[in-house]
PDB file of N, CA and C in Angstrom:
ATOM      1  N   MET I   1     199.981 203.551-240.662  1.00 83.00           N
ATOM      2  CA  MET I   1     199.593 203.178-239.603  1.00 83.00           C
ATOM      3  C   MET I   1     200.664 201.725-239.075  1.00 83.00           C
ATOM      4  N   THR I   2     201.382 202.066-237.676  1.00 88.00           N
ATOM      5  CA  THR I   2     202.185 200.770-237.178  1.00 88.00           C
ATOM      6  C   THR I   2     200.801 200.282-236.517  1.00 88.00           C
ATOM      7  N   PRO I   3     200.854 198.931-237.004  1.00 92.00           N
ATOM      8  CA  PRO I   3     199.671 197.529-236.183  1.00 92.00           C
ATOM      9  C   PRO I   3     200.142 198.372-234.396  1.00 92.00           C
ATOM     10  N   SER I   4     199.065 197.486-233.891  1.00 94.00           N
ATOM     11  CA  SER I   4     198.925 197.487-232.244  1.00 94.00           C
ATOM     12  C   SER I   4     198.519 196.297-232.315  1.00 94.00           C
ATOM     13  N   PHE I   5     199.094 195.527-231.078  1.00 93.00           N
ATOM     14  CA  PHE I   5     198.704 194.755-230.539  1.00 93.00           C
ATOM     15  C   PHE I   5     198.759 194.188-229.421  1.00 93.00           C
ATOM     16  N   THR I   6     197.322 193.826-228.527  1.00 94.00           N
ATOM     17  CA  THR I   6     196.872 193.945-227.265  1.00 94.00           C
ATOM     18  C   THR I   6     196.922 192.702-226.961  1.00 94.00           C
ATOM     19  N   PRO I   7     197.709 191.854-226.405  1.00 92.00           N
ATOM     20  CA  PRO I   7     197.751 190.532-225.414  1.00 92.00           C
ATOM     21  C   PRO I   7     196.589 190.756-224.637  1.00 92.00           C
ATOM     22  N   ALA I   8     196.137 189.518-225.073  1.00 89.00           N
ATOM     23  CA  ALA I   8     195.479 189.096-223.969  1.00 89.00           C
ATOM     24  C   ALA I   8     195.320 189.153-222.293  1.00 89.00           C
ATOM     25  N   GLY I   9     194.213 189.950-221.833  1.00 87.00           N
ATOM     26  CA  GLY I   9     194.902 189.931-220.384  1.00 87.00           C
ATOM     27  C   GLY I   9     195.107 190.961-219.789  1.00 87.00           C
ATOM     28  N   GLN I  10     195.721 191.768-220.954  1.00 90.00           N
ATOM     29  CA  GLN I  10     196.932 192.940-220.830  1.00 90.00           C
ATOM     30  C   GLN I  10     195.966 194.414-221.303  1.00 90.00           C
ATOM     31  N   GLN I  11     194.965 194.098-221.511  1.00 90.00           N
ATOM     32  CA  GLN I  11     193.800 195.461-221.799  1.00 90.00           C
ATOM     33  C   GLN I  11     193.290 196.424-220.268  1.00 90.00           C
ATOM     34  N   MET I  12     193.738 197.642-220.553  1.00 92.00           N
ATOM     35  CA  MET I  12     193.121 198.747-219.841  1.00 92.00           C
ATOM     36  C   MET I  12     191.645 198.379-219.448  1.00 92.00           C
ATOM     37  N   VAL I  13     191.592 197.979-218.113  1.00 94.00           N
ATOM     38  CA  VAL I  13     189.690 197.921-218.406  1.00 94.00           C
ATOM     39  C   VAL I  13     189.292 198.813-217.101  1.00 94.00           C
ATOM     40  N   CYS I  14     187.737 199.057-217.874  1.00 92.00           N
ATOM     41  CA  CYS I  14     187.000 200.267-217.131  1.00 92.00           C
ATOM     42  C   CYS I  14     186.059 199.105-216.218  1.00 92.00           C
ATOM     43  N   ASP I  15     185.905 198.628-215.389  1.00 93.00           N
ATOM     44  CA  ASP I  15     184.840 197.847-214.491  1.00 93.00           C
ATOM     45  C   ASP I  15     184.005 198.360-213.805  1.00 93.00           C
ATOM     46  N   THR I  16     183.123 198.081-214.219  1.00 89.00           N
ATOM     47  CA  THR I  16     182.101 198.923-213.349  1.00 89.00           C
ATOM     48  C   THR I  16     180.518 197.887-213.098  1.00 89.00           C
ATOM     49  N   PRO I  17     179.483 197.777-212.467  1.00 89.00           N
ATOM     50  CA  PRO I  17     178.887 196.846-212.034  1.00 89.00           C
ATOM     51  C   PRO I  17     178.130 196.239-212.674  1.00 89.00           C
ATOM     52  N   ILE I  18     177.268 196.882-213.993  1.00 86.00           N
ATOM     53  CA  ILE I  18     176.650 196.651-215.090  1.00 86.00           C
ATOM     54  C   ILE I  18     177.886 195.913-216.273  1.00 86.00           C
ATOM     55  N   TYR I  19     178.911 196.598-216.707  1.00 86.00           N
ATOM     56  CA  TYR I  19     179.903 195.725-217.461  1.00 86.00           C
ATOM     57  C   TYR I  19     181.182 196.047-217.285  1.00 86.00           C
ATOM     58  N   ALA I  20     182.099 195.190-217.861  1.00 91.00           N
ATOM     59  CA  ALA I  20     183.559 195.536-218.142  1.00 91.00           C
ATOM     60  C   ALA I  20     183.898 196.086-219.629  1.00 91.00           C
ATOM     61  N   TYR I  21     185.011 197.153-219.983  1.00 90.00           N
ATOM     62  CA  TYR I  21     185.397 197.069-220.950  1.00 90.00           C
ATOM     63  C   TYR I  21     186.791 197.052-220.964  1.00 90.00           C
ATOM     64  N   GLY I  22     187.382 196.217-221.840  1.00 92.00           N
ATOM     65  CA  GLY I  22     189.300 195.882-221.801  1.00 92.00           C
ATOM     66  C   GLY I  22     189.016 196.519-223.338  1.00 92.00           C
ATOM     67  N   MET I  23     190.323 197.887-223.297  1.00 92.00           N
ATOM     68  CA  MET I  23     190.278 198.682-224.147  1.00 92.00           C
ATOM     69  C   MET I  23     191.060 197.969-224.982  1.00 92.00           C
ATOM     70  N   LEU I  24     190.877 197.870-226.675  1.00 92.00           N
ATOM     71  CA  LEU I  24     192.008 197.490-227.430  1.00 92.00           C
ATOM     72  C   LEU I  24     192.309 198.872-228.519  1.00 92.00           C
ATOM     73  N   ALA I  25     193.738 198.350-228.758  1.00 93.00           N
ATOM     74  CA  ALA I  25     194.682 199.015-229.487  1.00 93.00           C
ATOM     75  C   ALA I  25     194.593 200.144-229.002  1.00 93.00           C
ATOM     76  N   ASN I  26     194.534 200.582-227.330  1.00 90.00           N
ATOM     77  CA  ASN I  26     194.797 202.054-226.653  1.00 90.00           C
ATOM     78  C   ASN I  26     195.826 202.881-227.150  1.00 90.00           C
ATOM     79  N   ASP I  27     196.879 202.125-227.639  1.00 91.00           N
ATOM     80  CA  ASP I  27     198.124 203.035-227.799  1.00 91.00           C
ATOM     81  C   ASP I  27     198.252 204.046-229.276  1.00 91.00           C
ATOM     82  N   LEU I  28     196.842 203.835-230.289  1.00 92.00           N
ATOM     83  CA  LEU I  28     196.859 204.168-231.113  1.00 92.00           C
ATOM     84  C   LEU I  28     196.075 205.368-230.640  1.00 92.00           C
ATOM     85  N   THR I  29     196.241 206.998-231.052  1.00 90.00           N
ATOM     86  CA  THR I  29     195.721 207.924-231.521  1.00 90.00           C
ATOM     87  C   THR I  29     194.989 208.195-233.112  1.00 90.00           C
ATOM     88  N   GLY I  30     194.342 208.954-233.201  1.00 88.00           N
ATOM     89  CA  GLY I  30     193.026 209.441-234.430  1.00 88.00           C
ATOM     90  C   GLY I  30     192.633 208.286-234.757  1.00 88.00           C
ATOM     91  N   LYS I  31     192.612 207.592-234.430  1.00 88.00           N
ATOM     92  CA  LYS I  31     191.465 206.130-234.511  1.00 88.00           C
ATOM     93  C   LYS I  31     190.232 206.533-234.927  1.00 88.00           C
ATOM     94  N   ARG I  32     189.722 206.183-235.920  1.00 86.00           N
ATOM     95  CA  ARG I  32     188.324 206.246-236.507  1.00 86.00           C
ATOM     96  C   ARG I  32     187.410 205.166-235.723  1.00 86.00           C
ATOM     97  N   THR I  33     187.414 204.326-234.678  1.00 87.00           N
ATOM     98  CA  THR I  33     186.557 203.537-234.041  1.00 87.00           C
ATOM     99  C   THR I  33     187.482 203.375-232.995  1.00 87.00           C
ATOM    100  N   VAL I  34     186.739 203.302-231.998  1.00 86.00           N
ATOM    101  CA  VAL I  34     187.294 202.678-230.321  1.00 86.00           C
ATOM    102  C   VAL I  34     186.736 201.277-230.284  1.00 86.00           C
ATOM    103  N   PRO I  35     188.065 200.216-230.643  1.00 90.00           N
ATOM    104  CA  PRO I  35     187.408 198.739-230.260  1.00 90.00           C
ATOM    105  C   PRO I  35     187.738 198.195-228.785  1.00 90.00           C
ATOM    106  N   VAL I  36     186.324 197.955-228.289  1.00 90.00           N
ATOM    107  CA  VAL I  36     186.778 197.389-226.898  1.00 90.00           C
ATOM    108  C   VAL I  36     186.485 196.071-226.467  1.00 90.00           C
ATOM    109  N   ARG I  37     186.527 195.118-225.528  1.00 90.00           N
ATOM    110  CA  ARG I  37     186.220 194.073-225.438  1.00 90.00           C
ATOM    111  C   ARG I  37     185.249 193.991-224.235  1.00 90.00           C
ATOM    112  N   GLY I  38     184.241 193.698-224.253  1.00 89.00           N
ATOM    113  CA  GLY I  38     183.009 193.977-223.256  1.00 89.00           C
ATOM    114  C   GLY I  38     182.668 193.033-222.915  1.00 89.00           C
ATOM    115  N   ARG I  39     182.748 192.815-221.619  1.00 88.00           N
ATOM    116  CA  ARG I  39     181.882 191.577-220.630  1.00 88.00           C
ATOM    117  C   ARG I  39     180.205 192.359-219.770  1.00 88.00           C
ATOM    118  N   ILE I  40     179.482 191.657-220.130  1.00 84.00           N
ATOM    119  CA  ILE I  40     177.841 192.318-219.335  1.00 84.00           C
ATOM    120  C   ILE I  40     178.267 191.557-218.240  1.00 84.00           C
ATOM    121  N   HIS I  41     177.907 192.214-217.382  1.00 84.00           N
ATOM    122  CA  HIS I  41     177.815 191.989-215.705  1.00 84.00           C
ATOM    123  C   HIS I  41     176.188 191.912-215.397  1.00 84.00           C
ATOM    124  N   ALA I  42     175.845 192.987-216.080  1.00 77.00           N
ATOM    125  CA  ALA I  42     173.840 192.949-215.549  1.00 77.00           C
ATOM    126  C   ALA I  42     173.247 191.722-216.479  1.00 77.00           C
ATOM    127  N   ARG I  43     172.091 191.076-215.662  1.00 79.00           N
ATOM    128  CA  ARG I  43     171.339 190.482-216.042  1.00 79.00           C
ATOM    129  C   ARG I  43     169.893 190.384-216.278  1.00 79.00           C
ATOM    130  N   LYS I  44     169.539 191.753-215.858  1.00 78.00           N
ATOM    131  CA  LYS I  44     168.156 191.815-215.878  1.00 78.00           C
ATOM    132  C   LYS I  44     168.111 193.547-216.363  1.00 78.00           C
ATOM    133  N   LEU I  45     166.799 193.461-216.491  1.00 76.00           N
ATOM    134  CA  LEU I  45     167.127 195.196-217.248  1.00 76.00           C
ATOM    135  C   LEU I  45     166.926 195.978-215.938  1.00 76.00           C
ATOM    136  N   SER I  46     166.346 195.723-215.243  1.00 80.00           N
ATOM    137  CA  SER I  46     166.443 196.890-213.290  1.00 80.00           C
ATOM    138  C   SER I  46     167.704 196.862-213.247  1.00 80.00           C
ATOM    139  N   ASP I  47     168.784 196.458-213.649  1.00 81.00           N
ATOM    140  CA  ASP I  47     170.165 196.370-213.305  1.00 81.00           C
ATOM    141  C   ASP I  47     171.054 197.842-213.743  1.00 81.00           C
ATOM    142  N   PHE I  48     170.204 198.334-214.838  1.00 79.00           N
ATOM    143  CA  PHE I  48     170.166 199.496-215.304  1.00 79.00           C
ATOM    144  C   PHE I  48     170.070 200.776-214.556  1.00 79.00           C
ATOM    145  N   ALA I  49     169.914 201.917-214.552  1.00 80.00           N
ATOM    146  CA  ALA I  49     169.290 203.004-214.268  1.00 80.00           C
ATOM    147  C   ALA I  49     168.769 203.770-214.807  1.00 80.00           C
ATOM    148  N   GLY I  50     168.880 203.402-216.412  1.00 81.00           N
ATOM    149  CA  GLY I  50     168.521 203.851-217.367  1.00 81.00           C
ATOM    150  C   GLY I  50     169.226 203.665-219.014  1.00 81.00           C
ATOM    151  N   TYR I  51     168.880 204.040-220.054  1.00 84.00           N
ATOM    152  CA  TYR I  51     169.385 203.786-221.089  1.00 84.00           C
ATOM    153  C   TYR I  51     170.041 204.619-221.450  1.00 84.00           C
ATOM    154  N   ILE I  52     171.968 203.776-221.995  1.00 83.00           N
ATOM    155  CA  ILE I  52     172.589 205.131-222.425  1.00 83.00           C
ATOM    156  C   ILE I  52     172.525 204.732-223.796  1.00 83.00           C
ATOM    157  N   ARG I  53     173.022 206.717-224.123  1.00 85.00           N
ATOM    158  CA  ARG I  53     173.279 206.933-225.291  1.00 85.00           C
ATOM    159  C   ARG I  53     174.366 208.000-225.103  1.00 85.00           C
ATOM    160  N   HIS I  54     174.865 207.643-226.657  1.00 86.00           N
ATOM    161  CA  HIS I  54     176.005 208.540-226.814  1.00 86.00           C
ATOM    162  C   HIS I  54     176.184 209.339-228.679  1.00 86.00           C
ATOM    163  N   SER I  55     176.831 209.662-228.941  1.00 89.00           N
ATOM    164  CA  SER I  55     177.050 210.124-230.224  1.00 89.00           C
ATOM    165  C   SER I  55     178.132 208.836-230.879  1.00 89.00           C
ATOM    166  N   GLY I  56     177.638 208.742-231.852  1.00 87.00           N
ATOM    167  CA  GLY I  56     178.735 207.731-233.121  1.00 87.00           C
ATOM    168  C   GLY I  56     177.711 206.239-232.940  1.00 87.00           C
ATOM    169  N   GLU I  57     178.335 205.437-233.526  1.00 90.00           N
ATOM    170  CA  GLU I  57     177.966 204.056-233.700  1.00 90.00           C
ATOM    171  C   GLU I  57     178.853 202.952-232.753  1.00 90.00           C
ATOM    172  N   GLU I  58     178.045 202.148-232.707  1.00 90.00           N
ATOM    173  CA  GLU I  58     178.559 200.804-232.207  1.00 90.00           C
ATOM    174  C   GLU I  58     178.305 199.441-233.006  1.00 90.00           C
ATOM    175  N   PHE I  59     178.947 199.005-232.850  1.00 92.00           N
ATOM    176  CA  PHE I  59     178.982 197.027-233.297  1.00 92.00           C
ATOM    177  C   PHE I  59     179.460 195.965-231.855  1.00 92.00           C
ATOM    178  N   VAL I  60     178.190 195.090-231.958  1.00 92.00           N
ATOM    179  CA  VAL I  60     178.522 194.256-230.751  1.00 92.00           C
ATOM    180  C   VAL I  60     178.617 192.388-231.952  1.00 92.00           C
ATOM    181  N   PHE I  61     179.374 191.923-231.293  1.00 93.00           N
ATOM    182  CA  PHE I  61     180.073 190.543-231.670  1.00 93.00           C
ATOM    183  C   PHE I  61     179.506 190.000-230.209  1.00 93.00           C
ATOM    184  N   VAL I  62     178.778 189.001-230.079  1.00 94.00           N
ATOM    185  CA  VAL I  62     178.738 187.535-229.367  1.00 94.00           C
ATOM    186  C   VAL I  62     179.573 186.519-229.707  1.00 94.00           C
ATOM    187  N   PRO I  63     180.497 186.901-228.973  1.00 93.00           N
ATOM    188  CA  PRO I  63     181.681 185.136-229.202  1.00 93.00           C
ATOM    189  C   PRO I  63     181.297 183.895-228.759  1.00 93.00           C
ATOM    190  N   ASN I  64     180.513 183.879-227.462  1.00 92.00           N
ATOM    191  CA  ASN I  64     179.005 183.041-227.191  1.00 92.00           C
ATOM    192  C   ASN I  64     178.232 183.673-226.424  1.00 92.00           C
ATOM    193  N   GLY I  65     177.630 182.105-225.757  1.00 93.00           N
ATOM    194  CA  GLY I  65     176.220 182.562-224.477  1.00 93.00           C
ATOM    195  C   GLY I  65     175.035 183.820-226.060  1.00 93.00           C
ATOM    196  N   GLU I  66     174.534 184.381-225.050  1.00 93.00           N
ATOM    197  CA  GLU I  66     173.208 185.115-225.495  1.00 93.00           C
ATOM    198  C   GLU I  66     173.431 186.259-224.852  1.00 93.00           C
ATOM    199  N   LEU I  67     172.847 187.457-225.635  1.00 90.00           N
ATOM    200  CA  LEU I  67     172.588 189.002-225.004  1.00 90.00           C
ATOM    201  C   LEU I  67     171.147 189.789-225.859  1.00 90.00           C
ATOM    202  N   GLU I  68     170.800 190.333-225.045  1.00 90.00           N
ATOM    203  CA  GLU I  68     169.578 190.693-225.436  1.00 90.00           C
ATOM    204  C   GLU I  68     169.672 192.418-225.273  1.00 90.00           C
ATOM    205  N   LEU I  69     169.935 192.738-226.368  1.00 90.00           N
ATOM    206  CA  LEU I  69     170.244 194.394-226.078  1.00 90.00           C
ATOM    207  C   LEU I  69     168.565 194.788-226.666  1.00 90.00           C
ATOM    208  N   ARG I  70     168.383 196.141-225.699  1.00 89.00           N
ATOM    209  CA  ARG I  70     167.252 196.727-225.887  1.00 89.00           C
ATOM    210  C   ARG I  70     167.130 198.057-226.221  1.00 89.00           C
ATOM    211  N   PHE I  71     166.471 198.770-227.384  1.00 91.00           N
ATOM    212  CA  PHE I  71     166.326 200.310-227.482  1.00 91.00           C
ATOM    213  C   PHE I  71     165.226 200.429-226.888  1.00 91.00           C
ATOM    214  N   GLU I  72     165.616 201.881-226.558  1.00 90.00           N
ATOM    215  CA  GLU I  72     164.580 202.594-225.958  1.00 90.00           C
ATOM    216  C   GLU I  72     163.418 203.238-226.896  1.00 90.00           C
ATOM    217  N   ASN I  73     163.531 202.909-227.836  1.00 87.00           N
ATOM    218  CA  ASN I  73     162.472 202.639-229.118  1.00 87.00           C
ATOM    219  C   ASN I  73     161.399 201.195-228.892  1.00 87.00           C
ATOM    220  N   GLY I  74     161.746 200.997-228.087  1.00 83.00           N
ATOM    221  CA  GLY I  74     161.219 199.011-227.771  1.00 83.00           C
ATOM    222  C   GLY I  74     161.650 198.282-228.258  1.00 83.00           C
ATOM    223  N   HIS I  75     162.381 198.618-229.320  1.00 83.00           N
ATOM    224  CA  HIS I  75     163.056 197.441-230.314  1.00 83.00           C
ATOM    225  C   HIS I  75     164.076 196.401-229.474  1.00 83.00           C
ATOM    226  N   PRO I  76     163.550 195.278-229.118  1.00 90.00           N
ATOM    227  CA  PRO I  76     164.702 194.248-228.563  1.00 90.00           C
ATOM    228  C   PRO I  76     165.605 193.496-229.766  1.00 90.00           C
ATOM    229  N   TYR I  77     166.273 192.776-229.603  1.00 94.00           N
ATOM    230  CA  TYR I  77     167.622 192.219-230.564  1.00 94.00           C
ATOM    231  C   TYR I  77     168.088 190.908-229.330  1.00 94.00           C
ATOM    232  N   ARG I  78     167.863 189.977-229.750  1.00 95.00           N
ATOM    233  CA  ARG I  78     168.282 188.460-229.419  1.00 95.00           C
ATOM    234  C   ARG I  78     169.317 188.137-229.658  1.00 95.00           C
ATOM    235  N   LEU I  79     170.437 189.171-229.356  1.00 95.00           N
ATOM    236  CA  LEU I  79     171.538 187.570-230.559  1.00 95.00           C
ATOM    237  C   LEU I  79     172.443 186.399-229.602  1.00 95.00           C
ATOM    238  N   GLY I  80     172.784 185.782-230.242  1.00 96.00           N
ATOM    239  CA  GLY I  80     173.195 184.203-230.085  1.00 96.00           C
ATOM    240  C   GLY I  80     174.670 184.154-230.586  1.00 96.00           C
ATOM    241  N   ALA I  81     175.582 183.048-230.235  1.00 96.00           N
ATOM    242  CA  ALA I  81     177.041 182.964-230.561  1.00 96.00           C
ATOM    243  C   ALA I  81     177.101 183.157-231.971  1.00 96.00           C
ATOM    244  N   GLY I  82     178.036 184.353-232.203  1.00 96.00           N
ATOM    245  CA  GLY I  82     178.518 184.784-233.686  1.00 96.00           C
ATOM    246  C   GLY I  82     177.658 185.849-234.369  1.00 96.00           C
ATOM    247  N   ASP I  83     177.024 186.060-233.604  1.00 96.00           N
ATOM    248  CA  ASP I  83     175.472 187.080-234.003  1.00 96.00           C
ATOM    249  C   ASP I  83     176.562 188.349-234.088  1.00 96.00           C
ATOM    250  N   GLY I  84     176.107 189.758-235.352  1.00 95.00           N
ATOM    251  CA  GLY I  84     176.619 190.815-234.491  1.00 95.00           C
ATOM    252  C   GLY I  84     175.483 191.985-235.073  1.00 95.00           C
ATOM    253  N   LEU I  85     175.589 192.866-234.619  1.00 94.00           N
ATOM    254  CA  LEU I  85     174.775 193.610-234.594  1.00 94.00           C
ATOM    255  C   LEU I  85     175.074 195.664-234.718  1.00 94.00           C
ATOM    256  N   TYR I  86     175.249 196.006-235.386  1.00 93.00           N
ATOM    257  CA  TYR I  86     175.899 197.621-235.719  1.00 93.00           C
ATOM    258  C   TYR I  86     174.816 198.393-235.923  1.00 93.00           C
ATOM    259  N   PHE I  87     174.837 199.691-235.141  1.00 91.00           N
ATOM    260  CA  PHE I  87     173.819 200.486-234.373  1.00 91.00           C
ATOM    261  C   PHE I  87     174.179 201.755-234.442  1.00 91.00           C
ATOM    262  N   GLY I  88     173.369 203.022-234.355  1.00 89.00           N
ATOM    263  CA  GLY I  88     174.007 204.602-233.870  1.00 89.00           C
ATOM    264  C   GLY I  88     174.000 204.268-232.528  1.00 89.00           C
ATOM    265  N   SER I  89     174.493 204.959-232.027  1.00 87.00           N
ATOM    266  CA  SER I  89     174.807 205.178-230.232  1.00 87.00           C
ATOM    267  C   SER I  89     173.467 206.004-229.555  1.00 87.00           C
ATOM    268  N   ALA I  90     172.921 207.415-230.879  1.00 87.00           N
ATOM    269  CA  ALA I  90     172.354 208.224-230.066  1.00 87.00           C
ATOM    270  C   ALA I  90     170.903 207.875-229.810  1.00 87.00           C
ATOM    271  N   VAL I  91     170.180 206.636-230.201  1.00 88.00           N
ATOM    272  CA  VAL I  91     169.181 205.805-229.599  1.00 88.00           C
ATOM    273  C   VAL I  91     169.569 205.001-228.317  1.00 88.00           C
ATOM    274  N   GLY I  92     169.071 205.354-227.233  1.00 88.00           N
ATOM    275  CA  GLY I  92     169.389 204.496-226.142  1.00 88.00           C
ATOM    276  C   GLY I  92     169.120 203.045-226.094  1.00 88.00           C
ATOM    277  N   THR I  93     170.262 202.376-225.152  1.00 85.00           N
ATOM    278  CA  THR I  93     170.400 201.235-225.347  1.00 85.00           C
ATOM    279  C   THR I  93     170.375 200.714-223.981  1.00 85.00           C
ATOM    280  N   CYS I  94     170.150 199.570-223.788  1.00 79.00           N
ATOM    281  CA  CYS I  94     170.539 198.720-222.371  1.00 79.00           C
ATOM    282  C   CYS I  94     170.501 197.398-223.049  1.00 79.00           C
ATOM    283  N   THR I  95     171.038 196.282-221.767  1.00 70.00           N
ATOM    284  CA  THR I  95     171.667 194.997-222.542  1.00 70.00           C
ATOM    285  C   THR I  95     170.584 194.421-221.251  1.00 70.00           C
TER     286      THR I  95
END
């Protein structure tokens, strides 16, 4: 596999009122993971229409600040700078 370099600020961005995802290594096909850089716009639970779920797995890493990630089964995680959380995406989440 040839390395894929994504310069800062040059990712394809999917921007919504809830979050913005910058797609990383978007030029590679057949990846087993989909790396993205996310920025959360939502500030409260009521900003979400409902829990988000899909097939697969996710890894969240918080480079700075704080993030509270809630699962539809009622289990919240409060992540701080440097924390990471890996989870199955079939259980709904919201931040």
